[in-house]
Amino acid sequence: MRPAGRTRGRTTTRTTGRTTTSAAAEHDRPVVLRSTVGVVATALAVVVALGLVLQALLAGRADTVLAAGPWLLAGVWVMVLFLARPHVALDRDGARVVTVLRRHHLPWGAVRDATVRPHVRFQLRDGRRIASWDTSRHDADDSLGAAVTSWIDTHDGEPQTARSRWDTTALAGTAVVVVLCAVSVLA
């Protein structure tokens, strides 16, 4: 039995046995941890940016849209990358961690330990540490931490490798935004 502890005011559970087995059963479907505030803030930014573009178009100021539009898009894209996109998806097979420009696939056999708090930290068997961005998921309770511990214990000893890669969608979107901003400056 691993000791339970408190970290920054939130309990982290490290137990094995019947408690974790029942906790894992509660989480049969994938659990996605994502910042709700980040998604809402990004949605509001999209609405404001579209309103500004629409107002300029209705005023007959297409030149303003062409000059300022890419910069509005850049602001919204930064919010998408930093606030709305980062998340952690947990299921019986492993964890998928999406950060600003990287994607990590972590099968439970590759994970030595995990701590579930407003963000999730994974200690891998190969010595690497993967941390999610703040998911602000305050209902990530002890049962979820117990389920993660159970999934790790179930796959203990299985030789699995964690995979990390650059997120080509995020990189391509960033490149498009940079090109559009450069064109608006040069035009």
PDB file of C-alpha atoms in Angstrom:
ATOM      1  CA  MET A   1       0.000   0.000   0.000  1.00  0.00           C
ATOM      2  CA  ARG A   2       1.428   3.375  -0.976  1.00  0.00           C
ATOM      3  CA  PRO A   3       0.938   6.303   1.383  1.00  0.00           C
ATOM      4  CA  ALA A   4      -1.759   8.841   0.667  1.00  0.00           C
ATOM      5  CA  GLY A   5      -0.679  12.438   0.846  1.00  0.00           C
ATOM      6  CA  ARG A   6      -1.765  16.017   0.491  1.00  0.00           C
ATOM      7  CA  THR A   7      -0.275  18.275  -2.134  1.00  0.00           C
ATOM      8  CA  ARG A   8      -1.154  21.941  -2.308  1.00  0.00           C
ATOM      9  CA  GLY A   9      -4.359  21.325  -0.415  1.00  0.00           C
ATOM     10  CA  ARG A  10      -5.553  18.489  -2.658  1.00  0.00           C
ATOM     11  CA  THR A  11      -5.426  14.854  -1.702  1.00  0.00           C
ATOM     12  CA  THR A  12      -3.543  12.426  -3.910  1.00  0.00           C
ATOM     13  CA  THR A  13      -4.374   8.762  -3.473  1.00  0.00           C
ATOM     14  CA  ARG A  14      -1.771   6.018  -3.743  1.00  0.00           C
ATOM     15  CA  THR A  15      -3.498   2.778  -2.768  1.00  0.00           C
ATOM     16  CA  THR A  16      -3.786  -0.626  -4.350  1.00  0.00           C
ATOM     17  CA  GLY A  17      -6.361  -3.356  -3.942  1.00  0.00           C
ATOM     18  CA  ARG A  18     -10.136  -3.349  -3.928  1.00  0.00           C
ATOM     19  CA  THR A  19     -10.526   0.401  -3.554  1.00  0.00           C
ATOM     20  CA  THR A  20      -8.599   1.154  -6.733  1.00  0.00           C
ATOM     21  CA  THR A  21     -10.255  -1.640  -8.680  1.00  0.00           C
ATOM     22  CA  SER A  22     -13.696  -0.215  -7.948  1.00  0.00           C
ATOM     23  CA  ALA A  23     -12.398   3.302  -8.666  1.00  0.00           C
ATOM     24  CA  ALA A  24     -11.117   2.156 -12.062  1.00  0.00           C
ATOM     25  CA  ALA A  25     -14.516   0.643 -12.827  1.00  0.00           C
ATOM     26  CA  GLU A  26     -16.123   4.047 -12.201  1.00  0.00           C
ATOM     27  CA  HIS A  27     -13.990   5.489 -15.007  1.00  0.00           C
ATOM     28  CA  ASP A  28     -14.684   3.026 -17.837  1.00  0.00           C
ATOM     29  CA  ARG A  29     -15.060   5.817 -20.379  1.00  0.00           C
ATOM     30  CA  PRO A  30     -12.119   8.106 -21.190  1.00  0.00           C
ATOM     31  CA  VAL A  31     -11.802  11.072 -18.852  1.00  0.00           C
ATOM     32  CA  VAL A  32     -10.662  14.312 -20.484  1.00  0.00           C
ATOM     33  CA  LEU A  33      -9.123  16.947 -18.243  1.00  0.00           C
ATOM     34  CA  ARG A  34      -9.183  20.396 -19.833  1.00  0.00           C
ATOM     35  CA  SER A  35      -9.385  23.958 -18.549  1.00  0.00           C
ATOM     36  CA  THR A  36     -13.012  25.071 -18.777  1.00  0.00           C
ATOM     37  CA  VAL A  37     -11.987  28.694 -18.186  1.00  0.00           C
ATOM     38  CA  GLY A  38      -9.521  28.479 -21.079  1.00  0.00           C
ATOM     39  CA  VAL A  39     -12.162  27.147 -23.462  1.00  0.00           C
ATOM     40  CA  VAL A  40     -14.692  29.815 -22.421  1.00  0.00           C
ATOM     41  CA  ALA A  41     -12.115  32.620 -22.684  1.00  0.00           C
ATOM     42  CA  THR A  42     -11.088  31.428 -26.144  1.00  0.00           C
ATOM     43  CA  ALA A  43     -14.712  31.236 -27.295  1.00  0.00           C
ATOM     44  CA  LEU A  44     -15.298  34.797 -26.085  1.00  0.00           C
ATOM     45  CA  ALA A  45     -12.164  35.965 -27.931  1.00  0.00           C
ATOM     46  CA  VAL A  46     -13.458  34.354 -31.140  1.00  0.00           C
ATOM     47  CA  VAL A  47     -16.823  36.118 -30.746  1.00  0.00           C
ATOM     48  CA  VAL A  48     -15.134  39.494 -30.130  1.00  0.00           C
ATOM     49  CA  ALA A  49     -12.750  39.054 -33.085  1.00  0.00           C
ATOM     50  CA  LEU A  50     -15.602  38.076 -35.423  1.00  0.00           C
ATOM     51  CA  GLY A  51     -17.631  41.051 -34.181  1.00  0.00           C
ATOM     52  CA  LEU A  52     -14.774  43.444 -34.925  1.00  0.00           C
ATOM     53  CA  VAL A  53     -14.271  42.010 -38.412  1.00  0.00           C
ATOM     54  CA  LEU A  54     -18.013  42.118 -39.109  1.00  0.00           C
ATOM     55  CA  GLN A  55     -18.251  45.715 -37.893  1.00  0.00           C
ATOM     56  CA  ALA A  56     -15.383  46.766 -40.168  1.00  0.00           C
ATOM     57  CA  LEU A  57     -16.927  44.954 -43.144  1.00  0.00           C
ATOM     58  CA  LEU A  58     -20.337  46.562 -42.561  1.00  0.00           C
ATOM     59  CA  ALA A  59     -18.645  49.963 -42.389  1.00  0.00           C
ATOM     60  CA  GLY A  60     -17.093  49.282 -45.797  1.00  0.00           C
ATOM     61  CA  ARG A  61     -13.563  49.068 -44.407  1.00  0.00           C
ATOM     62  CA  ALA A  62     -12.174  45.995 -46.139  1.00  0.00           C
ATOM     63  CA  ASP A  63      -8.691  47.552 -45.920  1.00  0.00           C
ATOM     64  CA  THR A  64      -8.998  47.545 -42.131  1.00  0.00           C
ATOM     65  CA  VAL A  65      -9.998  43.877 -42.176  1.00  0.00           C
ATOM     66  CA  LEU A  66      -7.009  43.002 -44.362  1.00  0.00           C
ATOM     67  CA  ALA A  67      -4.626  44.968 -42.141  1.00  0.00           C
ATOM     68  CA  ALA A  68      -5.967  43.972 -38.722  1.00  0.00           C
ATOM     69  CA  GLY A  69      -7.570  40.592 -39.454  1.00  0.00           C
ATOM     70  CA  PRO A  70      -4.351  38.550 -39.343  1.00  0.00           C
ATOM     71  CA  TRP A  71      -3.433  40.119 -36.016  1.00  0.00           C
ATOM     72  CA  LEU A  72      -6.851  39.327 -34.568  1.00  0.00           C
ATOM     73  CA  LEU A  73      -6.391  35.787 -35.847  1.00  0.00           C
ATOM     74  CA  ALA A  74      -2.937  35.658 -34.227  1.00  0.00           C
ATOM     75  CA  GLY A  75      -4.404  36.664 -30.865  1.00  0.00           C
ATOM     76  CA  VAL A  76      -7.134  34.055 -31.092  1.00  0.00           C
ATOM     77  CA  TRP A  77      -4.651  31.394 -32.242  1.00  0.00           C
ATOM     78  CA  VAL A  78      -2.387  32.079 -29.249  1.00  0.00           C
ATOM     79  CA  MET A  79      -5.414  31.643 -26.959  1.00  0.00           C
ATOM     80  CA  VAL A  80      -6.310  28.377 -28.696  1.00  0.00           C
ATOM     81  CA  LEU A  81      -2.754  27.050 -28.337  1.00  0.00           C
ATOM     82  CA  PHE A  82      -2.234  28.085 -24.722  1.00  0.00           C
ATOM     83  CA  LEU A  83      -5.710  27.973 -23.187  1.00  0.00           C
ATOM     84  CA  ALA A  84      -8.139  25.766 -25.116  1.00  0.00           C
ATOM     85  CA  ARG A  85      -6.064  22.999 -26.704  1.00  0.00           C
ATOM     86  CA  PRO A  86      -3.957  21.576 -23.862  1.00  0.00           C
ATOM     87  CA  HIS A  87      -5.628  18.571 -22.257  1.00  0.00           C
ATOM     88  CA  VAL A  88      -5.094  15.108 -20.844  1.00  0.00           C
ATOM     89  CA  ALA A  89      -7.211  12.119 -21.883  1.00  0.00           C
ATOM     90  CA  LEU A  90      -7.093   9.152 -19.507  1.00  0.00           C
ATOM     91  CA  ASP A  91      -8.481   5.681 -20.184  1.00  0.00           C
ATOM     92  CA  ARG A  92      -7.706   2.025 -19.479  1.00  0.00           C
ATOM     93  CA  ASP A  93      -5.011   1.903 -22.186  1.00  0.00           C
ATOM     94  CA  GLY A  94      -3.016   4.958 -21.181  1.00  0.00           C
ATOM     95  CA  ALA A  95      -2.872   8.718 -21.217  1.00  0.00           C
ATOM     96  CA  ARG A  96      -2.693  11.161 -24.067  1.00  0.00           C
ATOM     97  CA  VAL A  97      -1.199  14.519 -23.110  1.00  0.00           C
ATOM     98  CA  VAL A  98      -1.557  17.470 -25.493  1.00  0.00           C
ATOM     99  CA  THR A  99       0.485  20.578 -24.724  1.00  0.00           C
ATOM    100  CA  VAL A 100       1.037  23.685 -26.837  1.00  0.00           C
ATOM    101  CA  LEU A 101       3.083  22.105 -29.644  1.00  0.00           C
ATOM    102  CA  ARG A 102       3.599  18.484 -28.489  1.00  0.00           C
ATOM    103  CA  ARG A 103       1.561  15.289 -28.200  1.00  0.00           C
ATOM    104  CA  HIS A 104       2.498  12.478 -25.830  1.00  0.00           C
ATOM    105  CA  HIS A 105       1.034   8.965 -25.852  1.00  0.00           C
ATOM    106  CA  LEU A 106       1.761   7.241 -22.544  1.00  0.00           C
ATOM    107  CA  PRO A 107       0.687   3.588 -22.248  1.00  0.00           C
ATOM    108  CA  TRP A 108       0.257   2.671 -18.580  1.00  0.00           C
ATOM    109  CA  GLY A 109       3.094   0.132 -18.856  1.00  0.00           C
ATOM    110  CA  ALA A 110       5.485   3.025 -19.533  1.00  0.00           C
ATOM    111  CA  VAL A 111       4.305   5.054 -16.522  1.00  0.00           C
ATOM    112  CA  ARG A 112       5.931   4.550 -13.121  1.00  0.00           C
ATOM    113  CA  ASP A 113       3.762   7.036 -11.217  1.00  0.00           C
ATOM    114  CA  ALA A 114       1.172   9.739 -11.831  1.00  0.00           C
ATOM    115  CA  THR A 115      -0.188  12.536  -9.703  1.00  0.00           C
ATOM    116  CA  VAL A 116      -3.643  13.906 -10.500  1.00  0.00           C
ATOM    117  CA  ARG A 117      -4.198  17.493  -9.363  1.00  0.00           C
ATOM    118  CA  PRO A 118      -5.319  20.506 -11.370  1.00  0.00           C
ATOM    119  CA  HIS A 119      -2.526  19.300 -13.656  1.00  0.00           C
ATOM    120  CA  VAL A 120      -1.305  15.759 -14.145  1.00  0.00           C
ATOM    121  CA  ARG A 121       2.325  14.723 -13.746  1.00  0.00           C
ATOM    122  CA  PHE A 122       3.644  11.451 -15.102  1.00  0.00           C
ATOM    123  CA  GLN A 123       6.904   9.845 -14.020  1.00  0.00           C
ATOM    124  CA  LEU A 124       7.913   7.431 -16.779  1.00  0.00           C
ATOM    125  CA  ARG A 125       9.876   4.228 -16.316  1.00  0.00           C
ATOM    126  CA  ASP A 126      12.612   5.549 -18.624  1.00  0.00           C
ATOM    127  CA  GLY A 127      13.199   8.472 -16.228  1.00  0.00           C
ATOM    128  CA  ARG A 128      11.397  11.182 -18.180  1.00  0.00           C
ATOM    129  CA  ARG A 129       8.739  13.375 -16.621  1.00  0.00           C
ATOM    130  CA  ILE A 130       5.737  14.588 -18.573  1.00  0.00           C
ATOM    131  CA  ALA A 131       3.530  17.288 -17.074  1.00  0.00           C
ATOM    132  CA  SER A 132       0.274  18.536 -18.465  1.00  0.00           C
ATOM    133  CA  TRP A 133      -0.652  22.169 -18.507  1.00  0.00           C
ATOM    134  CA  ASP A 134      -3.073  23.298 -15.820  1.00  0.00           C
ATOM    135  CA  THR A 135      -6.325  21.495 -16.511  1.00  0.00           C
ATOM    136  CA  SER A 136      -8.167  23.346 -13.715  1.00  0.00           C
ATOM    137  CA  ARG A 137     -10.225  20.253 -13.134  1.00  0.00           C
ATOM    138  CA  HIS A 138     -11.117  20.581  -9.484  1.00  0.00           C
ATOM    139  CA  ASP A 139     -13.431  17.582  -9.652  1.00  0.00           C
ATOM    140  CA  ALA A 140     -10.431  15.382 -10.477  1.00  0.00           C
ATOM    141  CA  ASP A 141     -11.077  13.673  -7.181  1.00  0.00           C
ATOM    142  CA  ASP A 142      -9.487  10.810  -5.310  1.00  0.00           C
ATOM    143  CA  SER A 143     -11.421   8.213  -7.303  1.00  0.00           C
ATOM    144  CA  LEU A 144      -9.753   9.392 -10.520  1.00  0.00           C
ATOM    145  CA  GLY A 145      -6.329   9.321  -8.845  1.00  0.00           C
ATOM    146  CA  ALA A 146      -7.113   5.838  -7.558  1.00  0.00           C
ATOM    147  CA  ALA A 147      -8.218   4.725 -11.031  1.00  0.00           C
ATOM    148  CA  VAL A 148      -4.962   5.992 -12.558  1.00  0.00           C
ATOM    149  CA  THR A 149      -2.967   4.173  -9.870  1.00  0.00           C
ATOM    150  CA  SER A 150      -4.957   1.005 -10.549  1.00  0.00           C
ATOM    151  CA  TRP A 151      -4.348   1.240 -14.298  1.00  0.00           C
ATOM    152  CA  ILE A 152      -0.608   1.740 -13.694  1.00  0.00           C
ATOM    153  CA  ASP A 153      -0.494  -1.237 -11.292  1.00  0.00           C
ATOM    154  CA  THR A 154      -2.446  -3.432 -13.734  1.00  0.00           C
ATOM    155  CA  HIS A 155       0.125  -2.814 -16.486  1.00  0.00           C
ATOM    156  CA  ASP A 156       3.157  -2.972 -14.189  1.00  0.00           C
ATOM    157  CA  GLY A 157       5.908  -5.033 -15.768  1.00  0.00           C
ATOM    158  CA  GLU A 158       4.596  -4.745 -19.327  1.00  0.00           C
ATOM    159  CA  PRO A 159       7.394  -3.352 -21.498  1.00  0.00           C
ATOM    160  CA  GLN A 160       5.754  -0.387 -23.199  1.00  0.00           C
ATOM    161  CA  THR A 161       7.270   2.779 -24.592  1.00  0.00           C
ATOM    162  CA  ALA A 162       5.935   6.307 -24.335  1.00  0.00           C
ATOM    163  CA  ARG A 163       5.863   8.225 -27.605  1.00  0.00           C
ATOM    164  CA  SER A 164       6.204  11.983 -27.975  1.00  0.00           C
ATOM    165  CA  ARG A 165       5.975  13.943 -31.194  1.00  0.00           C
ATOM    166  CA  TRP A 166       5.562  17.451 -32.501  1.00  0.00           C
ATOM    167  CA  ASP A 167       1.972  18.354 -33.222  1.00  0.00           C
ATOM    168  CA  THR A 168       1.953  19.088 -36.961  1.00  0.00           C
ATOM    169  CA  THR A 169      -1.511  20.666 -36.856  1.00  0.00           C
ATOM    170  CA  ALA A 170      -0.441  23.236 -34.262  1.00  0.00           C
ATOM    171  CA  LEU A 171       2.821  23.914 -36.101  1.00  0.00           C
ATOM    172  CA  ALA A 172       1.081  24.324 -39.470  1.00  0.00           C
ATOM    173  CA  GLY A 173      -1.560  26.631 -37.967  1.00  0.00           C
ATOM    174  CA  THR A 174       1.165  28.729 -36.381  1.00  0.00           C
ATOM    175  CA  ALA A 175       3.040  28.948 -39.688  1.00  0.00           C
ATOM    176  CA  VAL A 176      -0.119  30.099 -41.513  1.00  0.00           C
ATOM    177  CA  VAL A 177      -0.784  32.794 -38.892  1.00  0.00           C
ATOM    178  CA  VAL A 178       2.827  34.028 -39.074  1.00  0.00           C
ATOM    179  CA  VAL A 179       2.679  34.216 -42.887  1.00  0.00           C
ATOM    180  CA  LEU A 180      -0.640  36.104 -42.806  1.00  0.00           C
ATOM    181  CA  CYS A 181       0.756  38.611 -40.277  1.00  0.00           C
ATOM    182  CA  ALA A 182       3.894  39.094 -42.390  1.00  0.00           C
ATOM    183  CA  VAL A 183       1.778  39.700 -45.504  1.00  0.00           C
ATOM    184  CA  SER A 184      -0.343  42.275 -43.654  1.00  0.00           C
ATOM    185  CA  VAL A 185       2.815  44.148 -42.599  1.00  0.00           C
ATOM    186  CA  LEU A 186       4.334  44.072 -46.090  1.00  0.00           C
ATOM    187  CA  ALA A 187       1.140  45.015 -47.916  1.00  0.00           C
TER     188      ALA A 187
END
